[in-house]
Amino acid sequence: MKDKIIDIVFNGKFTLPMKYINALCYYIIPAGALLYVFVPYFIGDSIYYNNAVSLGSVAFYILLGLLFIKPLTLIFSDIRLFAKLLILRKQFGVLMLWFFLGHFIGTVLSIGYKDIFFLIQAQGLKSYFVWGILAGIIVFLLGITSNVYSVKLLKKNWKRLHKLVYPALLFTALHIYFIAGDVLPLVITVLYGVVKIIAWKGIKIPVKRYCITSKKLPN
């Protein structure tokens, strides 16, 4: 058991079933996410708004995963599992887009676009809709360009476009803060900045030797 864990985590010795992963990320899960909102809405169940909020939370967690995976791969370079997961960034970028769309559509259906614009005018930058819309625009752009065709079409501009993911994190954190006064996303944003700087400085944290020699791992 210990050897299998080492092979997976440190050597990256496992095969990603890309055919099934693509089917899940591009078709099955997106369809399920939209149905999660639309089915309750059409049968008159108000729970669809709570479902939409849940989809927004999932989209945020996916965004965190997309952001943290690259610097963690550089810092913990002997954990090949991180490098293996980098392959899935485009798939999860598309998945994040669909969760956001479910969140956005459910929110508009519940509150109404007229009330949303009224709240934006009344509250200004303190309105969570402002930051949500800004983050949503970026997520939409990143999602529709998370494919090989966009990479070929945009070339160097593709990387420039996808650097917008950094302000998207900040806008999303502010969106959540102004909704519920939750500072945790802002703390995570600062933490990401620290992790990014550590990776940029080329600091490596070796863990393989300790874990292999540790007796804590099950045999």
PDB file of N, CA and C in Angstrom, residues 27-125:
ATOM      1  N   TYR A  27     -19.595  17.680 -20.722  1.00  0.00           N
ATOM      2  CA  TYR A  27     -20.996  17.363 -21.018  1.00  0.00           C
ATOM      3  C   TYR A  27     -21.821  16.991 -19.780  1.00  0.00           C
ATOM      4  N   ILE A  28     -21.403  15.940 -19.073  1.00  0.00           N
ATOM      5  CA  ILE A  28     -22.246  15.355 -18.028  1.00  0.00           C
ATOM      6  C   ILE A  28     -22.420  16.294 -16.835  1.00  0.00           C
ATOM      7  N   ILE A  29     -21.313  16.741 -16.252  1.00  0.00           N
ATOM      8  CA  ILE A  29     -21.401  17.622 -15.081  1.00  0.00           C
ATOM      9  C   ILE A  29     -22.035  18.973 -15.429  1.00  0.00           C
ATOM     10  N   PRO A  30     -21.662  19.619 -16.555  1.00  0.00           N
ATOM     11  CA  PRO A  30     -22.352  20.865 -16.915  1.00  0.00           C
ATOM     12  C   PRO A  30     -23.860  20.703 -17.054  1.00  0.00           C
ATOM     13  N   ALA A  31     -24.291  19.610 -17.694  1.00  0.00           N
ATOM     14  CA  ALA A  31     -25.730  19.370 -17.835  1.00  0.00           C
ATOM     15  C   ALA A  31     -26.381  19.206 -16.466  1.00  0.00           C
ATOM     16  N   GLY A  32     -25.713  18.474 -15.581  1.00  0.00           N
ATOM     17  CA  GLY A  32     -26.238  18.286 -14.230  1.00  0.00           C
ATOM     18  C   GLY A  32     -26.308  19.589 -13.453  1.00  0.00           C
ATOM     19  N   ALA A  33     -25.303  20.454 -13.641  1.00  0.00           N
ATOM     20  CA  ALA A  33     -25.284  21.741 -12.937  1.00  0.00           C
ATOM     21  C   ALA A  33     -26.452  22.623 -13.361  1.00  0.00           C
ATOM     22  N   LEU A  34     -26.728  22.661 -14.661  1.00  0.00           N
ATOM     23  CA  LEU A  34     -27.842  23.478 -15.153  1.00  0.00           C
ATOM     24  C   LEU A  34     -29.189  22.907 -14.723  1.00  0.00           C
ATOM     25  N   LEU A  35     -29.302  21.595 -14.774  1.00  0.00           N
ATOM     26  CA  LEU A  35     -30.547  20.962 -14.325  1.00  0.00           C
ATOM     27  C   LEU A  35     -30.775  21.198 -12.838  1.00  0.00           C
ATOM     28  N   TYR A  36     -29.695  21.298 -12.093  1.00  0.00           N
ATOM     29  CA  TYR A  36     -29.754  21.541 -10.648  1.00  0.00           C
ATOM     30  C   TYR A  36     -30.483  22.849 -10.335  1.00  0.00           C
ATOM     31  N   VAL A  37     -30.386  23.804 -11.275  1.00  0.00           N
ATOM     32  CA  VAL A  37     -31.067  25.091 -11.110  1.00  0.00           C
ATOM     33  C   VAL A  37     -32.413  25.111 -11.823  1.00  0.00           C
ATOM     34  N   PHE A  38     -32.429  24.633 -13.070  1.00  0.00           N
ATOM     35  CA  PHE A  38     -33.628  24.783 -13.900  1.00  0.00           C
ATOM     36  C   PHE A  38     -34.791  23.889 -13.478  1.00  0.00           C
ATOM     37  N   VAL A  39     -34.507  22.672 -13.046  1.00  0.00           N
ATOM     38  CA  VAL A  39     -35.599  21.770 -12.663  1.00  0.00           C
ATOM     39  C   VAL A  39     -36.412  22.344 -11.503  1.00  0.00           C
ATOM     40  N   PRO A  40     -35.777  22.754 -10.385  1.00  0.00           N
ATOM     41  CA  PRO A  40     -36.570  23.369  -9.304  1.00  0.00           C
ATOM     42  C   PRO A  40     -37.285  24.645  -9.760  1.00  0.00           C
ATOM     43  N   TYR A  41     -36.641  25.412 -10.632  1.00  0.00           N
ATOM     44  CA  TYR A  41     -37.252  26.657 -11.095  1.00  0.00           C
ATOM     45  C   TYR A  41     -38.545  26.389 -11.859  1.00  0.00           C
ATOM     46  N   PHE A  42     -38.523  25.446 -12.770  1.00  0.00           N
ATOM     47  CA  PHE A  42     -39.691  25.182 -13.609  1.00  0.00           C
ATOM     48  C   PHE A  42     -40.819  24.473 -12.862  1.00  0.00           C
ATOM     49  N   ILE A  43     -40.483  23.796 -11.759  1.00  0.00           N
ATOM     50  CA  ILE A  43     -41.552  23.164 -10.977  1.00  0.00           C
ATOM     51  C   ILE A  43     -42.018  24.076  -9.838  1.00  0.00           C
ATOM     52  N   GLY A  44     -41.459  25.288  -9.797  1.00  0.00           N
ATOM     53  CA  GLY A  44     -41.906  26.272  -8.815  1.00  0.00           C
ATOM     54  C   GLY A  44     -41.324  26.121  -7.433  1.00  0.00           C
ATOM     55  N   ASP A  45     -40.189  25.447  -7.318  1.00  0.00           N
ATOM     56  CA  ASP A  45     -39.538  25.265  -6.018  1.00  0.00           C
ATOM     57  C   ASP A  45     -38.478  26.350  -5.838  1.00  0.00           C
ATOM     58  N   SER A  46     -38.625  27.173  -4.808  1.00  0.00           N
ATOM     59  CA  SER A  46     -37.712  28.300  -4.598  1.00  0.00           C
ATOM     60  C   SER A  46     -36.301  27.876  -4.215  1.00  0.00           C
ATOM     61  N   ILE A  47     -36.097  26.593  -4.004  1.00  0.00           N
ATOM     62  CA  ILE A  47     -34.765  26.114  -3.621  1.00  0.00           C
ATOM     63  C   ILE A  47     -33.753  26.324  -4.741  1.00  0.00           C
ATOM     64  N   TYR A  48     -34.232  26.621  -5.953  1.00  0.00           N
ATOM     65  CA  TYR A  48     -33.315  26.799  -7.073  1.00  0.00           C
ATOM     66  C   TYR A  48     -32.310  27.921  -6.799  1.00  0.00           C
ATOM     67  N   TYR A  49     -32.708  28.935  -6.010  1.00  0.00           N
ATOM     68  CA  TYR A  49     -31.770  30.016  -5.697  1.00  0.00           C
ATOM     69  C   TYR A  49     -30.638  29.501  -4.810  1.00  0.00           C
ATOM     70  N   ASN A  50     -30.980  28.703  -3.799  1.00  0.00           N
ATOM     71  CA  ASN A  50     -29.944  28.107  -2.944  1.00  0.00           C
ATOM     72  C   ASN A  50     -29.021  27.209  -3.759  1.00  0.00           C
ATOM     73  N   ASN A  51     -29.607  26.500  -4.722  1.00  0.00           N
ATOM     74  CA  ASN A  51     -28.798  25.653  -5.597  1.00  0.00           C
ATOM     75  C   ASN A  51     -27.834  26.501  -6.422  1.00  0.00           C
ATOM     76  N   ALA A  52     -28.325  27.643  -6.891  1.00  0.00           N
ATOM     77  CA  ALA A  52     -27.475  28.542  -7.673  1.00  0.00           C
ATOM     78  C   ALA A  52     -26.318  29.069  -6.830  1.00  0.00           C
ATOM     79  N   VAL A  53     -26.597  29.385  -5.567  1.00  0.00           N
ATOM     80  CA  VAL A  53     -25.546  29.845  -4.652  1.00  0.00           C
ATOM     81  C   VAL A  53     -24.495  28.751  -4.458  1.00  0.00           C
ATOM     82  N   SER A  54     -24.953  27.512  -4.332  1.00  0.00           N
ATOM     83  CA  SER A  54     -24.033  26.376  -4.168  1.00  0.00           C
ATOM     84  C   SER A  54     -23.131  26.225  -5.386  1.00  0.00           C
ATOM     85  N   LEU A  55     -23.693  26.413  -6.576  1.00  0.00           N
ATOM     86  CA  LEU A  55     -22.893  26.322  -7.801  1.00  0.00           C
ATOM     87  C   LEU A  55     -21.825  27.407  -7.825  1.00  0.00           C
ATOM     88  N   GLY A  56     -22.161  28.591  -7.324  1.00  0.00           N
ATOM     89  CA  GLY A  56     -21.173  29.660  -7.246  1.00  0.00           C
ATOM     90  C   GLY A  56     -20.029  29.303  -6.315  1.00  0.00           C
ATOM     91  N   SER A  57     -20.351  28.652  -5.211  1.00  0.00           N
ATOM     92  CA  SER A  57     -19.310  28.221  -4.266  1.00  0.00           C
ATOM     93  C   SER A  57     -18.381  27.201  -4.907  1.00  0.00           C
ATOM     94  N   VAL A  58     -18.967  26.256  -5.647  1.00  0.00           N
ATOM     95  CA  VAL A  58     -18.158  25.238  -6.322  1.00  0.00           C
ATOM     96  C   VAL A  58     -17.252  25.893  -7.361  1.00  0.00           C
ATOM     97  N   ALA A  59     -17.791  26.861  -8.104  1.00  0.00           N
ATOM     98  CA  ALA A  59     -16.989  27.576  -9.102  1.00  0.00           C
ATOM     99  C   ALA A  59     -15.794  28.259  -8.441  1.00  0.00           C
ATOM    100  N   PHE A  60     -15.999  28.804  -7.244  1.00  0.00           N
ATOM    101  CA  PHE A  60     -14.912  29.462  -6.520  1.00  0.00           C
ATOM    102  C   PHE A  60     -13.843  28.458  -6.115  1.00  0.00           C
ATOM    103  N   TYR A  61     -14.261  27.288  -5.638  1.00  0.00           N
ATOM    104  CA  TYR A  61     -13.293  26.258  -5.251  1.00  0.00           C
ATOM    105  C   TYR A  61     -12.494  25.764  -6.456  1.00  0.00           C
ATOM    106  N   ILE A  62     -13.161  25.649  -7.602  1.00  0.00           N
ATOM    107  CA  ILE A  62     -12.452  25.252  -8.822  1.00  0.00           C
ATOM    108  C   ILE A  62     -11.424  26.313  -9.194  1.00  0.00           C
ATOM    109  N   LEU A  63     -11.814  27.578  -9.069  1.00  0.00           N
ATOM    110  CA  LEU A  63     -10.890  28.676  -9.351  1.00  0.00           C
ATOM    111  C   LEU A  63      -9.661  28.600  -8.459  1.00  0.00           C
ATOM    112  N   LEU A  64      -9.867  28.310  -7.182  1.00  0.00           N
ATOM    113  CA  LEU A  64      -8.737  28.167  -6.260  1.00  0.00           C
ATOM    114  C   LEU A  64      -7.822  27.031  -6.689  1.00  0.00           C
ATOM    115  N   GLY A  65      -8.421  25.914  -7.073  1.00  0.00           N
ATOM    116  CA  GLY A  65      -7.627  24.780  -7.523  1.00  0.00           C
ATOM    117  C   GLY A  65      -6.804  25.113  -8.752  1.00  0.00           C
ATOM    118  N   LEU A  66      -7.420  25.811  -9.705  1.00  0.00           N
ATOM    119  CA  LEU A  66      -6.721  26.199 -10.928  1.00  0.00           C
ATOM    120  C   LEU A  66      -5.550  27.128 -10.629  1.00  0.00           C
ATOM    121  N   LEU A  67      -5.708  27.990  -9.654  1.00  0.00           N
ATOM    122  CA  LEU A  67      -4.661  28.951  -9.329  1.00  0.00           C
ATOM    123  C   LEU A  67      -3.534  28.339  -8.508  1.00  0.00           C
ATOM    124  N   PHE A  68      -3.883  27.549  -7.513  1.00  0.00           N
ATOM    125  CA  PHE A  68      -2.876  27.023  -6.592  1.00  0.00           C
ATOM    126  C   PHE A  68      -2.046  25.892  -7.186  1.00  0.00           C
ATOM    127  N   ILE A  69      -2.585  25.169  -8.154  1.00  0.00           N
ATOM    128  CA  ILE A  69      -1.915  23.960  -8.622  1.00  0.00           C
ATOM    129  C   ILE A  69      -0.549  24.254  -9.248  1.00  0.00           C
ATOM    130  N   LYS A  70      -0.426  25.348 -10.010  1.00  0.00           N
ATOM    131  CA  LYS A  70       0.845  25.652 -10.672  1.00  0.00           C
ATOM    132  C   LYS A  70       1.951  26.011  -9.681  1.00  0.00           C
ATOM    133  N   PRO A  71       1.752  26.983  -8.780  1.00  0.00           N
ATOM    134  CA  PRO A  71       2.825  27.282  -7.822  1.00  0.00           C
ATOM    135  C   PRO A  71       3.144  26.118  -6.892  1.00  0.00           C
ATOM    136  N   LEU A  72       2.136  25.329  -6.531  1.00  0.00           N
ATOM    137  CA  LEU A  72       2.403  24.162  -5.687  1.00  0.00           C
ATOM    138  C   LEU A  72       3.247  23.138  -6.429  1.00  0.00           C
ATOM    139  N   THR A  73       3.045  23.031  -7.739  1.00  0.00           N
ATOM    140  CA  THR A  73       3.858  22.129  -8.554  1.00  0.00           C
ATOM    141  C   THR A  73       5.315  22.559  -8.540  1.00  0.00           C
ATOM    142  N   LEU A  74       5.556  23.864  -8.554  1.00  0.00           N
ATOM    143  CA  LEU A  74       6.922  24.386  -8.553  1.00  0.00           C
ATOM    144  C   LEU A  74       7.565  24.279  -7.174  1.00  0.00           C
ATOM    145  N   ILE A  75       6.797  24.561  -6.135  1.00  0.00           N
ATOM    146  CA  ILE A  75       7.346  24.524  -4.771  1.00  0.00           C
ATOM    147  C   ILE A  75       7.606  23.090  -4.323  1.00  0.00           C
ATOM    148  N   PHE A  76       6.622  22.218  -4.521  1.00  0.00           N
ATOM    149  CA  PHE A  76       6.769  20.804  -4.148  1.00  0.00           C
ATOM    150  C   PHE A  76       7.040  19.996  -5.417  1.00  0.00           C
ATOM    151  N   SER A  77       8.198  20.258  -6.012  1.00  0.00           N
ATOM    152  CA  SER A  77       8.501  19.677  -7.326  1.00  0.00           C
ATOM    153  C   SER A  77       8.664  18.164  -7.292  1.00  0.00           C
ATOM    154  N   ASP A  78       8.896  17.594  -6.113  1.00  0.00           N
ATOM    155  CA  ASP A  78       9.036  16.141  -6.044  1.00  0.00           C
ATOM    156  C   ASP A  78       7.687  15.441  -5.881  1.00  0.00           C
ATOM    157  N   ILE A  79       6.611  16.204  -5.784  1.00  0.00           N
ATOM    158  CA  ILE A  79       5.271  15.611  -5.776  1.00  0.00           C
ATOM    159  C   ILE A  79       4.745  15.659  -7.204  1.00  0.00           C
ATOM    160  N   ARG A  80       4.954  14.595  -7.947  1.00  0.00           N
ATOM    161  CA  ARG A  80       4.593  14.566  -9.360  1.00  0.00           C
ATOM    162  C   ARG A  80       3.082  14.544  -9.576  1.00  0.00           C
ATOM    163  N   LEU A  81       2.341  14.277  -8.524  1.00  0.00           N
ATOM    164  CA  LEU A  81       0.885  14.285  -8.633  1.00  0.00           C
ATOM    165  C   LEU A  81       0.385  15.661  -9.071  1.00  0.00           C
ATOM    166  N   PHE A  82       0.995  16.723  -8.541  1.00  0.00           N
ATOM    167  CA  PHE A  82       0.594  18.080  -8.920  1.00  0.00           C
ATOM    168  C   PHE A  82       0.823  18.317 -10.410  1.00  0.00           C
ATOM    169  N   ALA A  83       1.995  17.888 -10.895  1.00  0.00           N
ATOM    170  CA  ALA A  83       2.303  18.063 -12.313  1.00  0.00           C
ATOM    171  C   ALA A  83       1.324  17.290 -13.186  1.00  0.00           C
ATOM    172  N   LYS A  84       0.901  16.147 -12.695  1.00  0.00           N
ATOM    173  CA  LYS A  84      -0.061  15.332 -13.438  1.00  0.00           C
ATOM    174  C   LYS A  84      -1.401  16.050 -13.537  1.00  0.00           C
ATOM    175  N   LEU A  85      -1.798  16.696 -12.462  1.00  0.00           N
ATOM    176  CA  LEU A  85      -3.090  17.380 -12.435  1.00  0.00           C
ATOM    177  C   LEU A  85      -3.099  18.651 -13.277  1.00  0.00           C
ATOM    178  N   LEU A  86      -1.909  19.185 -13.587  1.00  0.00           N
ATOM    179  CA  LEU A  86      -1.831  20.371 -14.436  1.00  0.00           C
ATOM    180  C   LEU A  86      -2.459  20.132 -15.805  1.00  0.00           C
ATOM    181  N   ILE A  87      -2.443  18.880 -16.229  1.00  0.00           N
ATOM    182  CA  ILE A  87      -2.998  18.524 -17.538  1.00  0.00           C
ATOM    183  C   ILE A  87      -4.483  18.858 -17.609  1.00  0.00           C
ATOM    184  N   LEU A  88      -5.138  18.860 -16.460  1.00  0.00           N
ATOM    185  CA  LEU A  88      -6.596  19.002 -16.428  1.00  0.00           C
ATOM    186  C   LEU A  88      -7.061  20.450 -16.280  1.00  0.00           C
ATOM    187  N   ARG A  89      -6.153  21.410 -16.367  1.00  0.00           N
ATOM    188  CA  ARG A  89      -6.555  22.797 -16.133  1.00  0.00           C
ATOM    189  C   ARG A  89      -7.586  23.295 -17.142  1.00  0.00           C
ATOM    190  N   LYS A  90      -7.436  22.920 -18.394  1.00  0.00           N
ATOM    191  CA  LYS A  90      -8.403  23.378 -19.400  1.00  0.00           C
ATOM    192  C   LYS A  90      -9.780  22.782 -19.138  1.00  0.00           C
ATOM    193  N   GLN A  91      -9.808  21.491 -18.775  1.00  0.00           N
ATOM    194  CA  GLN A  91     -11.096  20.845 -18.491  1.00  0.00           C
ATOM    195  C   GLN A  91     -11.795  21.515 -17.309  1.00  0.00           C
ATOM    196  N   PHE A  92     -11.026  21.804 -16.276  1.00  0.00           N
ATOM    197  CA  PHE A  92     -11.632  22.420 -15.098  1.00  0.00           C
ATOM    198  C   PHE A  92     -11.965  23.889 -15.338  1.00  0.00           C
ATOM    199  N   GLY A  93     -11.262  24.521 -16.282  1.00  0.00           N
ATOM    200  CA  GLY A  93     -11.632  25.879 -16.660  1.00  0.00           C
ATOM    201  C   GLY A  93     -13.014  25.921 -17.293  1.00  0.00           C
ATOM    202  N   VAL A  94     -13.293  24.947 -18.150  1.00  0.00           N
ATOM    203  CA  VAL A  94     -14.618  24.839 -18.767  1.00  0.00           C
ATOM    204  C   VAL A  94     -15.664  24.506 -17.713  1.00  0.00           C
ATOM    205  N   LEU A  95     -15.300  23.609 -16.814  1.00  0.00           N
ATOM    206  CA  LEU A  95     -16.230  23.214 -15.750  1.00  0.00           C
ATOM    207  C   LEU A  95     -16.581  24.406 -14.866  1.00  0.00           C
ATOM    208  N   MET A  96     -15.590  25.222 -14.561  1.00  0.00           N
ATOM    209  CA  MET A  96     -15.832  26.424 -13.762  1.00  0.00           C
ATOM    210  C   MET A  96     -16.810  27.353 -14.468  1.00  0.00           C
ATOM    211  N   LEU A  97     -16.680  27.464 -15.793  1.00  0.00           N
ATOM    212  CA  LEU A  97     -17.586  28.313 -16.566  1.00  0.00           C
ATOM    213  C   LEU A  97     -19.030  27.863 -16.408  1.00  0.00           C
ATOM    214  N   TRP A  98     -19.276  26.563 -16.501  1.00  0.00           N
ATOM    215  CA  TRP A  98     -20.650  26.062 -16.413  1.00  0.00           C
ATOM    216  C   TRP A  98     -21.241  26.242 -15.021  1.00  0.00           C
ATOM    217  N   PHE A  99     -20.420  26.044 -13.999  1.00  0.00           N
ATOM    218  CA  PHE A  99     -20.909  26.280 -12.642  1.00  0.00           C
ATOM    219  C   PHE A  99     -21.230  27.762 -12.437  1.00  0.00           C
ATOM    220  N   PHE A 100     -20.389  28.619 -13.005  1.00  0.00           N
ATOM    221  CA  PHE A 100     -20.674  30.053 -12.920  1.00  0.00           C
ATOM    222  C   PHE A 100     -21.974  30.396 -13.643  1.00  0.00           C
ATOM    223  N   LEU A 101     -22.176  29.841 -14.842  1.00  0.00           N
ATOM    224  CA  LEU A 101     -23.394  30.136 -15.596  1.00  0.00           C
ATOM    225  C   LEU A 101     -24.639  29.712 -14.822  1.00  0.00           C
ATOM    226  N   GLY A 102     -24.565  28.538 -14.188  1.00  0.00           N
ATOM    227  CA  GLY A 102     -25.685  28.090 -13.363  1.00  0.00           C
ATOM    228  C   GLY A 102     -25.938  29.042 -12.210  1.00  0.00           C
ATOM    229  N   HIS A 103     -24.857  29.504 -11.596  1.00  0.00           N
ATOM    230  CA  HIS A 103     -24.952  30.467 -10.492  1.00  0.00           C
ATOM    231  C   HIS A 103     -25.547  31.791 -10.972  1.00  0.00           C
ATOM    232  N   PHE A 104     -25.059  32.273 -12.098  1.00  0.00           N
ATOM    233  CA  PHE A 104     -25.505  33.562 -12.635  1.00  0.00           C
ATOM    234  C   PHE A 104     -26.971  33.519 -13.063  1.00  0.00           C
ATOM    235  N   ILE A 105     -27.330  32.490 -13.817  1.00  0.00           N
ATOM    236  CA  ILE A 105     -28.704  32.378 -14.308  1.00  0.00           C
ATOM    237  C   ILE A 105     -29.686  32.241 -13.146  1.00  0.00           C
ATOM    238  N   GLY A 106     -29.334  31.396 -12.177  1.00  0.00           N
ATOM    239  CA  GLY A 106     -30.206  31.211 -11.019  1.00  0.00           C
ATOM    240  C   GLY A 106     -30.399  32.490 -10.226  1.00  0.00           C
ATOM    241  N   THR A 107     -29.325  33.281 -10.106  1.00  0.00           N
ATOM    242  CA  THR A 107     -29.414  34.547  -9.374  1.00  0.00           C
ATOM    243  C   THR A 107     -30.308  35.546 -10.102  1.00  0.00           C
ATOM    244  N   VAL A 108     -30.140  35.639 -11.424  1.00  0.00           N
ATOM    245  CA  VAL A 108     -30.955  36.569 -12.214  1.00  0.00           C
ATOM    246  C   VAL A 108     -32.424  36.159 -12.181  1.00  0.00           C
ATOM    247  N   LEU A 109     -32.683  34.856 -12.278  1.00  0.00           N
ATOM    248  CA  LEU A 109     -34.066  34.379 -12.234  1.00  0.00           C
ATOM    249  C   LEU A 109     -34.718  34.684 -10.890  1.00  0.00           C
ATOM    250  N   SER A 110     -33.935  34.628  -9.830  1.00  0.00           N
ATOM    251  CA  SER A 110     -34.476  34.838  -8.489  1.00  0.00           C
ATOM    252  C   SER A 110     -34.684  36.315  -8.163  1.00  0.00           C
ATOM    253  N   ILE A 111     -33.676  37.129  -8.467  1.00  0.00           N
ATOM    254  CA  ILE A 111     -33.720  38.537  -8.064  1.00  0.00           C
ATOM    255  C   ILE A 111     -34.294  39.431  -9.163  1.00  0.00           C
ATOM    256  N   GLY A 112     -33.986  39.093 -10.412  1.00  0.00           N
ATOM    257  CA  GLY A 112     -34.440  39.919 -11.526  1.00  0.00           C
ATOM    258  C   GLY A 112     -33.386  40.929 -11.928  1.00  0.00           C
ATOM    259  N   TYR A 113     -33.185  41.088 -13.222  1.00  0.00           N
ATOM    260  CA  TYR A 113     -32.106  41.960 -13.683  1.00  0.00           C
ATOM    261  C   TYR A 113     -32.365  43.432 -13.343  1.00  0.00           C
ATOM    262  N   LYS A 114     -33.638  43.843 -13.283  1.00  0.00           N
ATOM    263  CA  LYS A 114     -33.947  45.233 -12.949  1.00  0.00           C
ATOM    264  C   LYS A 114     -33.542  45.556 -11.513  1.00  0.00           C
ATOM    265  N   ASP A 115     -33.848  44.638 -10.602  1.00  0.00           N
ATOM    266  CA  ASP A 115     -33.465  44.853  -9.203  1.00  0.00           C
ATOM    267  C   ASP A 115     -31.952  44.816  -9.032  1.00  0.00           C
ATOM    268  N   ILE A 116     -31.302  43.974  -9.829  1.00  0.00           N
ATOM    269  CA  ILE A 116     -29.841  43.898  -9.763  1.00  0.00           C
ATOM    270  C   ILE A 116     -29.225  45.238 -10.156  1.00  0.00           C
ATOM    271  N   PHE A 117     -29.680  45.811 -11.259  1.00  0.00           N
ATOM    272  CA  PHE A 117     -29.156  47.109 -11.699  1.00  0.00           C
ATOM    273  C   PHE A 117     -29.499  48.218 -10.702  1.00  0.00           C
ATOM    274  N   PHE A 118     -30.672  48.119 -10.085  1.00  0.00           N
ATOM    275  CA  PHE A 118     -31.053  49.110  -9.077  1.00  0.00           C
ATOM    276  C   PHE A 118     -30.107  49.051  -7.883  1.00  0.00           C
ATOM    277  N   LEU A 119     -29.788  47.831  -7.432  1.00  0.00           N
ATOM    278  CA  LEU A 119     -28.889  47.667  -6.287  1.00  0.00           C
ATOM    279  C   LEU A 119     -27.481  48.144  -6.618  1.00  0.00           C
ATOM    280  N   ILE A 120     -27.059  47.933  -7.855  1.00  0.00           N
ATOM    281  CA  ILE A 120     -25.737  48.406  -8.269  1.00  0.00           C
ATOM    282  C   ILE A 120     -25.684  49.928  -8.226  1.00  0.00           C
ATOM    283  N   GLN A 121     -26.740  50.575  -8.723  1.00  0.00           N
ATOM    284  CA  GLN A 121     -26.796  52.038  -8.706  1.00  0.00           C
ATOM    285  C   GLN A 121     -26.861  52.581  -7.282  1.00  0.00           C
ATOM    286  N   ALA A 122     -27.571  51.883  -6.423  1.00  0.00           N
ATOM    287  CA  ALA A 122     -27.761  52.362  -5.053  1.00  0.00           C
ATOM    288  C   ALA A 122     -26.530  52.143  -4.179  1.00  0.00           C
ATOM    289  N   GLN A 123     -25.854  51.013  -4.370  1.00  0.00           N
ATOM    290  CA  GLN A 123     -24.760  50.634  -3.471  1.00  0.00           C
ATOM    291  C   GLN A 123     -23.378  50.884  -4.059  1.00  0.00           C
ATOM    292  N   GLY A 124     -23.277  51.031  -5.362  1.00  0.00           N
ATOM    293  CA  GLY A 124     -21.983  51.276  -5.992  1.00  0.00           C
ATOM    294  C   GLY A 124     -21.021  50.115  -5.799  1.00  0.00           C
ATOM    295  N   LEU A 125     -19.784  50.440  -5.425  1.00  0.00           N
ATOM    296  CA  LEU A 125     -18.758  49.409  -5.264  1.00  0.00           C
ATOM    297  C   LEU A 125     -18.994  48.518  -4.054  1.00  0.00           C
TER     298      LEU A 125
END
